[in-house]
XYZ file of C-alpha atoms in Angstrom:
711
model
C 15.100 78.262 101.503
C 16.904 75.290 100.003
C 15.204 73.324 97.229
C 15.826 69.962 98.871
C 13.910 69.428 102.092
C 15.752 66.317 103.091
C 18.972 68.271 102.835
C 17.554 70.919 105.223
C 16.916 68.274 107.814
C 20.405 66.890 107.319
C 21.861 70.364 107.809
C 20.030 70.634 111.128
C 21.607 67.347 112.073
C 25.061 68.656 111.153
C 24.445 71.792 113.221
C 23.593 69.610 116.185
C 26.752 67.570 115.670
C 28.912 70.692 115.470
C 27.324 72.106 118.629
C 27.922 68.860 120.463
C 31.544 68.769 119.344
C 32.014 72.334 120.578
C 30.854 71.433 124.115
C 33.669 69.004 124.753
C 34.119 70.086 128.366
C 30.716 68.894 129.444
C 28.905 66.093 127.675
C 25.168 65.793 128.195
C 24.056 62.891 130.277
C 22.402 60.092 128.363
C 18.615 60.132 128.351
C 17.042 57.986 130.995
C 14.395 55.395 130.074
C 11.807 57.456 131.890
C 12.626 60.501 129.776
C 12.487 58.403 126.593
C 9.081 57.029 127.535
C 7.758 60.522 128.303
C 8.595 61.913 124.804
C 6.038 61.595 122.040
C 7.107 59.449 119.063
C 6.044 58.479 115.508
C 5.146 54.795 115.531
C 3.925 54.120 111.979
C 3.303 55.683 108.554
C 0.859 54.350 105.979
C -0.768 55.703 102.805
C -3.859 54.951 100.736
C -5.507 56.385 97.633
C -9.205 57.024 97.147
C -10.903 58.975 94.342
C -7.683 60.704 93.347
C -6.811 61.785 96.916
C -3.756 60.280 98.607
C -4.083 60.104 102.387
C -0.946 59.721 104.509
C -1.693 58.723 108.103
C 1.022 59.164 110.780
C 0.288 57.380 114.061
C 1.905 58.846 117.195
C 2.432 57.395 120.650
C -0.098 59.919 122.036
C -1.998 62.910 120.620
C 0.183 65.674 119.275
C 0.899 68.653 121.507
C 1.839 71.897 119.835
C 1.582 73.120 116.262
C 2.872 71.372 113.150
C 5.412 73.214 111.035
C 4.818 72.676 107.285
C 6.233 73.927 103.993
C 6.696 72.605 100.447
C 8.823 73.114 97.326
C 7.980 72.415 93.704
C 11.331 71.435 92.186
C 11.924 68.782 93.260
C 8.383 68.211 94.503
C 8.524 67.828 98.304
C 6.243 68.360 101.327
C 7.884 68.758 104.773
C 6.098 68.380 108.124
C 7.851 69.216 111.437
C 6.627 67.358 114.563
C 7.685 69.242 117.730
C 8.858 67.303 120.799
C 8.637 64.058 118.841
C 11.121 61.290 118.097
C 11.253 58.550 115.445
C 10.144 55.162 116.766
C 9.496 53.448 113.423
C 12.951 51.856 113.353
C 13.748 53.229 109.881
C 14.574 56.567 108.337
C 12.668 55.968 105.074
C 9.547 54.171 103.910
C 8.289 53.443 100.370
C 4.631 54.428 99.928
C 4.018 54.298 96.117
C 0.461 55.546 96.194
C -0.558 57.876 93.387
C 1.964 60.698 93.139
C 3.496 59.978 96.574
C 6.680 57.929 96.185
C 8.218 57.668 99.648
C 8.649 59.290 103.045
C 11.852 60.187 104.925
C 12.143 60.763 108.681
C 15.003 62.824 110.150
C 15.250 63.451 113.884
C 17.162 66.571 114.962
C 17.358 67.522 118.655
C 13.806 67.342 120.061
C 11.842 67.361 116.839
C 11.354 65.101 113.827
C 10.893 66.185 110.217
C 8.775 64.117 107.792
C 9.595 64.689 104.111
C 7.156 63.312 101.489
C 8.793 62.755 98.063
C 6.315 63.423 95.229
C 6.322 62.880 91.499
C 4.759 66.331 90.940
C 3.630 69.282 93.085
C 0.459 68.569 95.086
C -1.733 70.649 97.364
C -1.995 69.308 100.940
C -3.836 69.852 104.182
C -3.269 68.405 107.661
C -5.599 67.563 110.515
C -5.408 65.769 113.862
C -7.537 62.709 114.579
C -6.667 61.515 118.048
C -3.225 59.938 117.912
C -3.177 60.213 114.119
C -2.024 63.101 111.993
C -3.743 62.892 108.590
C -2.262 64.530 105.472
C -4.534 64.714 102.396
C -2.747 65.412 99.100
C -4.636 66.415 95.959
C -3.856 68.005 92.627
C -2.350 71.461 92.948
C -5.007 73.002 90.639
C -8.732 72.414 90.544
C -10.190 72.108 87.079
C -13.381 70.914 85.504
C -13.915 67.188 85.081
C -13.059 67.463 81.383
C -9.656 68.945 82.180
C -7.975 65.866 83.537
C -4.902 66.150 85.739
C -2.992 63.471 83.812
C -0.604 64.212 80.978
C -2.076 62.462 77.979
C -0.003 60.761 75.317
C -2.626 61.637 72.708
C -5.789 63.708 72.938
C -7.966 64.585 69.985
C -11.438 65.965 69.771
C -14.207 64.486 67.706
C -13.737 60.890 68.833
C -16.111 58.667 70.793
C -16.720 59.295 74.487
C -15.846 55.708 75.417
C -12.887 53.692 74.152
C -11.790 50.081 74.452
C -8.696 47.899 74.230
C -9.016 45.101 71.667
C -5.787 43.186 72.265
C -2.548 43.248 74.272
C 0.571 41.513 72.902
C 4.083 41.226 74.274
C 7.092 40.697 72.018
C 10.858 40.677 72.198
C 12.729 43.037 69.891
C 15.796 42.128 67.888
C 18.069 43.908 70.398
C 16.452 42.282 73.447
C 14.079 45.129 74.242
C 10.539 44.522 75.512
C 7.719 45.654 73.188
C 4.182 45.937 74.541
C 1.760 46.319 71.610
C -1.773 47.468 72.477
C -4.552 47.575 69.865
C -7.068 50.333 70.598
C -10.589 50.803 69.296
C -9.706 54.261 67.948
C -6.775 56.671 67.792
C -8.331 59.306 70.100
C -7.727 57.450 73.378
C -6.089 59.531 76.112
C -3.019 57.775 77.544
C -1.048 58.690 80.654
C 2.470 57.277 81.128
C 4.310 57.693 84.411
C 6.904 55.948 86.504
C 5.661 54.837 89.883
C 8.420 53.534 92.084
C 10.226 50.856 90.121
C 7.232 50.226 87.841
C 5.927 51.885 84.710
C 2.186 52.690 84.793
C 0.002 53.191 81.707
C -3.516 54.577 82.173
C -5.993 54.599 79.303
C -8.652 57.176 80.132
C -12.364 56.527 79.478
C -11.439 53.050 78.294
C -12.778 49.550 78.898
C -10.973 46.234 78.604
C -12.603 42.799 78.037
C -12.394 40.194 80.783
C -10.057 37.958 78.767
C -7.375 40.684 78.873
C -7.686 41.388 82.616
C -4.781 39.243 83.633
C -1.147 39.112 84.642
C 1.358 38.226 81.941
C 4.509 36.508 83.201
C 7.045 37.426 80.498
C 10.230 36.472 82.328
C 11.068 33.766 79.779
C 11.313 36.339 76.980
C 14.651 37.526 78.386
C 13.768 41.239 78.345
C 14.005 43.891 81.090
C 10.281 43.366 81.834
C 9.206 40.541 84.165
C 5.425 40.874 84.169
C 2.543 43.003 82.872
C -0.679 43.412 84.894
C -3.889 44.756 83.314
C -6.817 45.891 85.481
C -9.941 48.002 85.194
C -9.832 51.068 87.481
C -13.249 52.714 87.341
C -13.569 54.409 83.975
C -9.926 53.770 83.059
C -7.678 50.829 82.294
C -4.398 50.558 84.180
C -1.476 48.514 82.863
C 1.452 48.132 85.244
C 4.762 47.123 83.623
C 7.387 45.778 86.042
C 10.947 46.154 84.659
C 14.129 45.042 86.381
C 17.595 46.514 86.601
C 18.491 49.783 84.899
C 16.180 50.646 82.012
C 14.684 53.360 79.845
C 11.411 53.484 77.947
C 9.930 55.061 74.826
C 6.378 55.081 73.459
C 4.767 55.843 70.130
C 1.373 55.423 68.490
C 0.498 54.580 64.885
C -3.210 54.820 64.091
C -4.950 52.459 66.524
C -1.784 50.732 67.721
C 0.109 51.939 70.797
C 3.631 50.571 71.368
C 5.706 50.814 74.545
C 9.378 49.790 74.386
C 11.548 49.158 77.452
C 15.312 48.784 76.897
C 18.080 47.788 79.256
C 20.755 50.359 80.050
C 24.268 49.097 80.658
C 25.359 50.048 84.166
C 28.646 51.871 84.544
C 30.148 50.758 87.877
C 32.317 53.886 88.030
C 29.377 56.291 87.997
C 27.555 57.164 91.185
C 24.237 57.732 89.402
C 23.321 55.686 86.339
C 21.759 57.566 83.435
C 20.229 56.306 80.234
C 21.756 59.277 78.414
C 25.455 58.504 77.941
C 26.184 62.151 77.146
C 25.088 63.256 80.630
C 28.043 63.108 83.035
C 26.146 64.022 86.210
C 22.616 62.684 86.685
C 22.104 62.894 90.452
C 19.285 64.730 92.127
C 20.090 68.409 92.571
C 20.916 69.890 95.953
C 22.094 73.174 97.448
C 24.911 73.519 99.985
C 25.888 76.625 101.911
C 28.550 76.040 104.604
C 31.024 78.270 106.346
C 34.143 76.497 107.645
C 32.464 73.102 108.039
C 34.247 69.830 108.690
C 34.688 67.665 105.557
C 33.422 64.564 107.312
C 30.217 66.394 108.257
C 29.588 67.415 104.638
C 30.077 63.813 103.537
C 27.545 62.777 106.176
C 25.038 65.265 104.700
C 25.495 63.760 101.228
C 25.175 60.242 102.645
C 21.851 61.145 104.261
C 20.663 62.795 101.077
C 21.554 59.917 98.730
C 21.014 56.873 100.954
C 24.491 55.683 99.962
C 26.762 54.033 102.527
C 29.867 56.219 102.780
C 32.961 54.958 104.598
C 35.488 57.694 105.346
C 39.126 56.987 106.100
C 40.587 58.230 109.387
C 43.034 60.365 107.403
C 40.219 62.506 105.974
C 40.417 65.739 107.962
C 40.095 69.465 107.517
C 37.317 71.971 106.900
C 36.045 73.870 103.892
C 33.678 76.662 102.924
C 31.389 76.128 99.950
C 28.228 77.465 98.399
C 26.571 75.310 95.763
C 23.097 75.929 94.395
C 21.062 73.412 92.382
C 24.037 71.157 91.666
C 23.686 67.375 91.042
C 24.816 65.604 94.164
C 27.335 63.414 92.335
C 28.970 66.547 90.915
C 28.955 68.180 94.351
C 30.684 65.126 95.829
C 33.320 65.201 93.098
C 33.955 68.915 93.738
C 34.428 68.295 97.464
C 36.832 65.413 96.841
C 38.900 67.412 94.360
C 39.067 70.380 96.742
C 40.554 68.238 99.515
C 42.733 65.928 97.391
C 40.499 62.911 98.021
C 39.360 60.046 95.838
C 36.675 57.381 96.074
C 35.990 53.773 95.160
C 32.425 52.553 94.596
C 31.310 48.986 95.284
C 27.567 48.531 94.926
C 25.917 51.132 97.166
C 29.030 51.563 99.326
C 31.466 54.426 98.689
C 34.908 54.395 100.264
C 36.550 57.839 100.512
C 40.226 58.393 101.323
C 43.181 60.518 100.105
C 44.246 59.687 96.571
C 47.738 58.579 97.618
C 46.310 56.278 100.244
C 43.963 54.577 97.764
C 46.720 54.189 95.184
C 49.111 52.728 97.780
C 46.474 50.326 99.035
C 45.623 49.081 95.548
C 49.312 48.678 94.735
C 49.819 46.577 97.868
C 46.839 44.417 96.940
C 48.251 43.770 93.483
C 51.679 42.938 94.887
C 50.088 40.551 97.364
C 48.222 38.785 94.574
C 51.448 38.515 92.581
C 53.249 36.985 95.542
C 50.409 34.527 96.060
C 50.781 33.387 92.451
C 54.491 32.786 93.017
C 53.737 30.575 96.023
C 50.462 28.990 94.938
C 50.753 25.275 94.050
C 50.467 24.337 90.390
C 47.699 22.169 88.973
C 47.502 20.243 85.703
C 44.348 20.184 83.622
C 43.627 18.741 80.181
C 41.532 20.505 77.556
C 39.917 18.723 74.608
C 40.202 20.793 71.436
C 37.325 20.148 69.046
C 37.495 22.598 66.153
C 41.143 23.705 66.129
C 44.471 21.929 66.001
C 45.986 21.426 69.436
C 49.372 22.593 68.158
C 47.887 25.932 67.063
C 46.257 26.407 70.459
C 49.557 25.626 72.178
C 51.426 28.173 70.074
C 48.714 30.695 70.844
C 49.161 30.162 74.591
C 52.954 30.411 74.413
C 53.029 33.554 72.296
C 56.104 35.497 73.381
C 54.489 38.872 72.837
C 51.404 38.169 74.971
C 51.223 34.897 76.857
C 48.174 33.834 78.816
C 50.225 31.533 80.989
C 51.845 32.658 84.194
C 55.626 32.729 84.404
C 55.517 29.292 86.048
C 52.988 27.817 83.607
C 53.643 25.325 80.796
C 51.648 23.564 78.096
C 52.064 20.144 76.428
C 50.333 18.952 73.235
C 49.048 15.471 72.398
C 48.382 15.584 68.659
C 46.923 12.062 68.543
C 43.967 12.957 70.769
C 44.092 16.675 69.878
C 44.399 17.662 73.549
C 46.477 20.235 75.399
C 47.711 19.739 78.951
C 48.268 22.942 80.920
C 50.213 23.121 84.192
C 49.598 26.427 85.955
C 48.010 28.095 88.982
C 44.275 27.777 89.505
C 43.396 31.347 88.521
C 45.154 31.023 85.161
C 43.512 27.646 84.525
C 40.110 29.307 84.986
C 41.079 32.012 82.510
C 42.280 29.434 79.971
C 39.075 27.424 80.343
C 36.987 30.533 79.693
C 39.177 31.511 76.741
C 38.935 28.090 75.079
C 35.153 28.169 75.457
C 35.096 31.317 73.341
C 37.574 30.368 70.608
C 37.033 26.597 70.232
C 33.802 26.891 68.254
C 32.803 25.502 64.840
C 34.061 27.569 61.933
C 31.228 28.917 59.852
C 31.136 27.978 56.179
C 30.554 30.299 53.249
C 29.287 29.313 49.781
C 30.512 31.747 47.102
C 28.980 31.659 43.645
C 30.364 33.683 40.743
C 28.425 34.266 37.545
C 30.304 35.504 34.455
C 27.955 36.654 31.690
C 29.301 37.422 28.214
C 26.715 38.909 25.846
C 27.271 39.811 22.178
C 25.099 41.577 19.618
C 26.420 41.720 16.029
C 24.825 43.339 13.002
C 26.269 43.610 9.432
C 24.828 44.678 6.090
C 26.484 44.766 2.604
C 24.933 46.201 -0.561
C 26.650 46.150 -4.015
C 25.814 46.834 -7.705
C 26.751 45.319 -11.096
C 25.815 47.500 -14.076
C 26.479 47.025 -17.836
C 25.330 48.511 -21.214
C 25.631 46.698 -24.589
C 24.668 48.333 -27.916
C 24.994 46.749 -31.415
C 24.478 48.683 -34.732
C 24.293 45.878 -37.352
C 22.948 48.113 -40.126
C 26.070 50.200 -40.308
C 28.255 47.165 -40.136
C 29.943 48.309 -37.003
C 29.443 47.824 -33.284
C 29.277 50.263 -30.430
C 30.203 48.367 -27.361
C 29.874 49.058 -23.656
C 30.164 46.580 -20.860
C 32.703 44.053 -19.689
C 36.080 43.397 -21.275
C 35.048 40.009 -22.684
C 31.989 41.489 -24.334
C 34.035 44.276 -25.915
C 36.691 41.845 -27.193
C 34.160 39.564 -28.803
C 32.364 42.306 -30.733
C 35.599 43.938 -31.883
C 37.043 40.638 -33.077
C 39.920 40.619 -30.622
C 38.722 37.317 -29.217
C 36.557 34.564 -30.480
C 35.319 33.589 -27.030
C 31.617 34.116 -26.672
C 31.166 36.387 -23.639
C 29.124 35.357 -20.654
C 26.520 38.063 -20.575
C 25.718 37.435 -16.907
C 29.301 38.002 -15.722
C 31.238 39.779 -18.420
C 28.916 42.230 -20.089
C 28.816 44.694 -17.174
C 30.484 48.080 -17.076
C 30.385 48.366 -13.247
C 31.177 45.172 -11.354
C 31.265 45.660 -7.566
C 29.040 43.054 -5.898
C 28.503 42.782 -2.117
C 31.007 40.455 -0.407
C 29.911 37.464 1.665
C 29.540 37.634 5.467
C 30.537 34.839 7.835
C 30.794 32.384 4.929
C 27.242 33.201 3.905
C 26.550 33.761 0.184
C 25.002 37.042 -0.834
C 21.629 37.315 -2.522
C 21.396 38.739 -6.052
C 18.602 40.434 -8.009
C 19.232 40.798 -11.772
C 17.358 43.008 -14.283
C 17.917 43.087 -18.105
C 16.309 45.650 -20.462
C 16.646 45.464 -24.259
C 14.992 46.864 -27.398
C 12.815 44.977 -29.862
C 15.694 44.464 -32.239
C 17.839 43.011 -29.491
C 20.609 45.447 -30.329
C 20.696 47.323 -27.033
C 20.984 45.726 -23.613
C 20.950 47.258 -20.113
C 22.018 44.862 -17.355
C 21.523 45.667 -13.627
C 22.262 43.351 -10.728
C 21.780 44.231 -7.031
C 23.607 42.066 -4.474
C 22.840 42.386 -0.724
C 23.422 40.467 2.487
C 22.391 41.309 6.087
C 23.312 39.332 9.202
C 22.035 39.807 12.775
C 23.398 37.640 15.602
C 22.956 37.600 19.400
C 24.755 35.355 21.839
C 25.226 34.848 25.572
C 27.749 32.732 27.445
C 27.165 32.138 31.165
C 29.896 30.647 33.347
C 28.983 29.872 36.955
C 31.799 28.617 39.196
C 31.001 28.102 42.885
C 33.043 27.014 45.869
C 32.483 26.517 49.606
C 35.126 27.352 52.175
C 35.560 28.104 55.857
C 35.593 31.579 57.295
C 38.919 33.377 56.579
C 40.222 30.427 54.509
C 41.211 30.915 50.865
C 39.649 28.584 48.273
C 40.250 28.094 44.543
C 38.281 26.322 41.820
C 39.247 26.214 38.125
C 38.382 24.430 34.884
C 40.017 24.706 31.478
C 42.985 23.708 29.326
C 46.761 23.777 29.644
C 48.374 24.841 26.349
C 51.934 23.702 25.504
C 54.729 25.959 24.306
C 58.485 25.673 23.930
C 60.909 27.539 26.111
C 64.678 27.737 26.179
C 66.793 26.848 29.171
C 70.018 28.512 30.274
C 72.034 25.748 28.569
C 70.456 26.466 25.172
C 68.230 23.395 25.164
C 64.479 23.661 24.753
C 61.739 22.196 26.869
C 57.971 22.081 26.746
C 56.038 24.167 29.261
C 52.322 24.638 29.761
C 50.207 27.709 30.283
C 46.718 27.567 31.709
C 43.654 28.864 29.899
C 41.020 28.250 32.556
C 37.894 29.549 34.204
C 39.005 30.166 37.826
C 37.564 31.572 41.055
C 39.857 32.372 43.991
C 38.235 33.828 47.100
C 38.948 34.420 50.799
C 35.809 35.306 52.802
C 35.555 36.922 56.230
C 32.265 36.982 58.152
C 31.792 40.290 59.964
C 30.137 40.522 63.418
C 26.950 41.978 61.877
C 26.491 38.987 59.539
C 27.930 40.477 56.347
C 30.715 38.907 54.267
C 33.948 40.652 53.288
C 35.688 38.905 50.370
C 39.024 39.131 48.598
C 38.222 37.982 45.044
C 40.242 36.936 42.006
C 38.100 35.842 39.025
C 39.380 35.152 35.513
C 38.096 33.490 32.351
C 40.690 32.589 29.737
C 39.925 31.018 26.333
C 42.471 29.727 23.764
C 42.707 31.705 20.534
C 44.303 30.693 17.237
C 47.762 29.155 17.202
C 50.480 31.605 16.295
C 52.569 31.153 13.146
C 55.677 30.451 15.195
C 55.218 26.957 16.672
C 57.720 27.692 19.437
C 55.537 30.438 20.829
C 52.323 28.445 21.054
C 48.806 29.808 21.355
C 47.360 33.220 21.964
C 44.986 33.414 24.936
C 41.984 35.702 25.319
C 41.740 36.657 28.991
C 39.110 38.311 31.159
C 40.282 39.028 34.711
C 38.986 40.938 37.754
C 40.632 41.205 41.187
C 38.983 43.171 43.973
C 37.737 43.291 47.582
C 34.060 43.752 48.382
C 31.623 43.694 51.331
C 28.291 41.969 50.625
C 25.261 41.121 52.732
C 24.540 37.462 53.402
C 22.679 36.106 50.363
C 23.051 39.362 48.439
C 24.293 39.691 44.870
C 26.682 42.379 43.694
C 28.289 43.190 40.331
C 32.033 43.383 40.960
C 33.068 44.298 37.413
C 31.968 44.807 33.827
C 33.372 45.620 30.381
C 31.316 47.025 27.508
C 32.682 47.238 23.943
C 31.021 48.530 20.763
C 32.598 48.384 17.269
C 30.845 50.400 14.518
C 32.207 50.367 10.935
C 30.884 51.975 7.697
C 32.836 51.224 4.470
C 31.979 52.541 0.966
C 33.531 51.623 -2.420
C 32.355 53.739 -5.402
C 33.174 55.002 -8.903
C 34.652 58.476 -8.686
C 32.240 61.232 -9.663
C 29.491 58.804 -10.690
C 29.154 57.479 -7.142
C 28.564 61.027 -5.875
C 25.511 61.671 -8.069
C 22.413 61.994 -5.891
C 20.162 58.919 -6.025
C 21.772 57.540 -9.209
C 25.058 57.362 -7.374
C 23.875 54.224 -5.547
C 24.208 52.375 -8.884
C 27.952 53.008 -8.824
C 28.890 52.235 -5.192
C 29.086 49.440 -2.654
C 28.161 50.019 1.071
C 29.246 47.890 4.017
C 28.017 48.542 7.622
C 28.985 46.630 10.798
C 27.817 47.165 14.425
C 29.192 44.747 17.056
C 28.519 44.999 20.801
C 30.060 42.830 23.513
C 29.459 43.091 27.250
C 31.038 41.262 30.176
C 29.504 41.251 33.694
C 30.780 39.438 36.788
C 28.299 38.752 39.626
C 29.151 37.446 43.121
C 26.660 35.913 45.578
C 27.952 34.730 49.008
C 25.842 32.750 51.483
C 26.634 31.740 55.041
C 25.945 28.023 55.264
C 24.013 26.779 58.288
C 22.930 23.284 59.199
C 19.617 23.835 57.424
C 21.126 25.198 54.203
C 20.812 22.892 51.183
C 23.452 23.293 48.510
C 21.967 22.815 45.089
């Protein structure tokens, strides 16, 4: 038994067609009106739902004679009913029902009987009965369970919650990508939720839930520009039903966070080349599955079977002939059609719900002839002249763009003239090309967005220096013996030995070790002097400690900024031009200038996602001391960074940095004496320096809008 009931009925139709074609010698006489009136017929089909039971009522012309033939399949869910000696008088082969799990009904008449196929969303149990002229079909859930075991598939179901739930609020929003977002606030997170697609709508059912009267309404959300047009909320017994009506091709997703339930509906871009649209781009074939088993059947008959199965309009060329044998089981119908076409060297063209099938060579030849005809029409079509006002570009640039030799948008008969005074272009071409040019200018003649780029150059310094020195002297005089023992400075020794009559300066000259701390940054050192002597003033010990410590921190911030148009280079600089002499080829000298400036050169490009790509050149030059040779001029300290970077709008990024640290420790001491532990500090001088410098360059770009205020 095939898994597609509608296909079975179509196969019966094909068998009837093949039998009729085989009896070409004698054609059956057309049915007389009297015979048509004597046959029973299906006049109407209607469906209704009550207490979870869907009732389908088929009204006949007169009470049914004979037994109904019934069977069902579960994948896809179908129920088939055969009416013997009955024709189809409804005027249509299909009818949308959309009641509960019953989607639609299809009627196929083969020979003297008619088959009714009910398309379901899931397998259902059914029973039939006759009520006069009506045949009643009752469809219920396939399994009978206790009331607690509901037949719906719940989005969330947890035990321990309240027996009754409620909806506190319903909000509709538009997402950043144009999707529809239905946000529903629930009283608790244990609410059972059933989500299903019913026809072209999406139905949400909140089980054991109540909704306040203020939320029982229809929301017209067409103006939001999403796939959803309206949302209807109603109370259905002990449940709340929300019907979401999308349009076009769409897909949905749902999630719940605590007490908030969110349903998102997104548009799916339709691919006109595909027979069946699918939200999953990775799926090549998305048609409903069918099974085919034919032995030496005519190709046109197989295409008729697929047309009946898919409700597509298939037009077959007269050149499509031949027969084939195939056996396909549970194959998507769009894949089956492609297999049949490839087997017979055919191709197809799809236009809406119409498929045209013909040999590949025939389609290619036809399309080639159409293109040649269009080309000939352009050669004969009269030319028209139209003027275009250019607002944000130069007309000359637009003209050069149109007349580009590599890729022109004008036809071979077209021409363009520029009026630079009014910034207009005049185009003389065929009407179709004028429409293309008008559409093109609408896209490119737009205001150029502006970008404000701010650079921040931070130079930080941290300097520390410390110097410690000693001056030590010893003077001893032995007056009783009539001689002197001298120690200390040279002047002191010369005075006591009689070599000089100059009275020594005991603060400066009477020291044996004289190594004071040097000054730092023109700052004088501090001194601490100690003098020890005996009661007879014949022995003196002089000690002087000199020390100086400096600690300095500094920061220099330079902040150039410039505004420019998208993809336009801009430069801003401030500083000094320093002169220097240079020689010419004739031997003469001339004065030239070299810049020592703070400069920012940038070329921004705004990306489609709103970020900014920049080509940057930042430098900060400062004049140094003048060199000894006046012809050379000045030395220049330079700090320069050149790079390319991608930054978010309004974001700040560090594009470069330099860190330097200079540590120095110098010691001057008396040999041997300076190495004595502890006492050695009296015979040495220590100098320590620690200098840190750091350079950072920050860049902050901002896209300028009409509301942006430049500070």
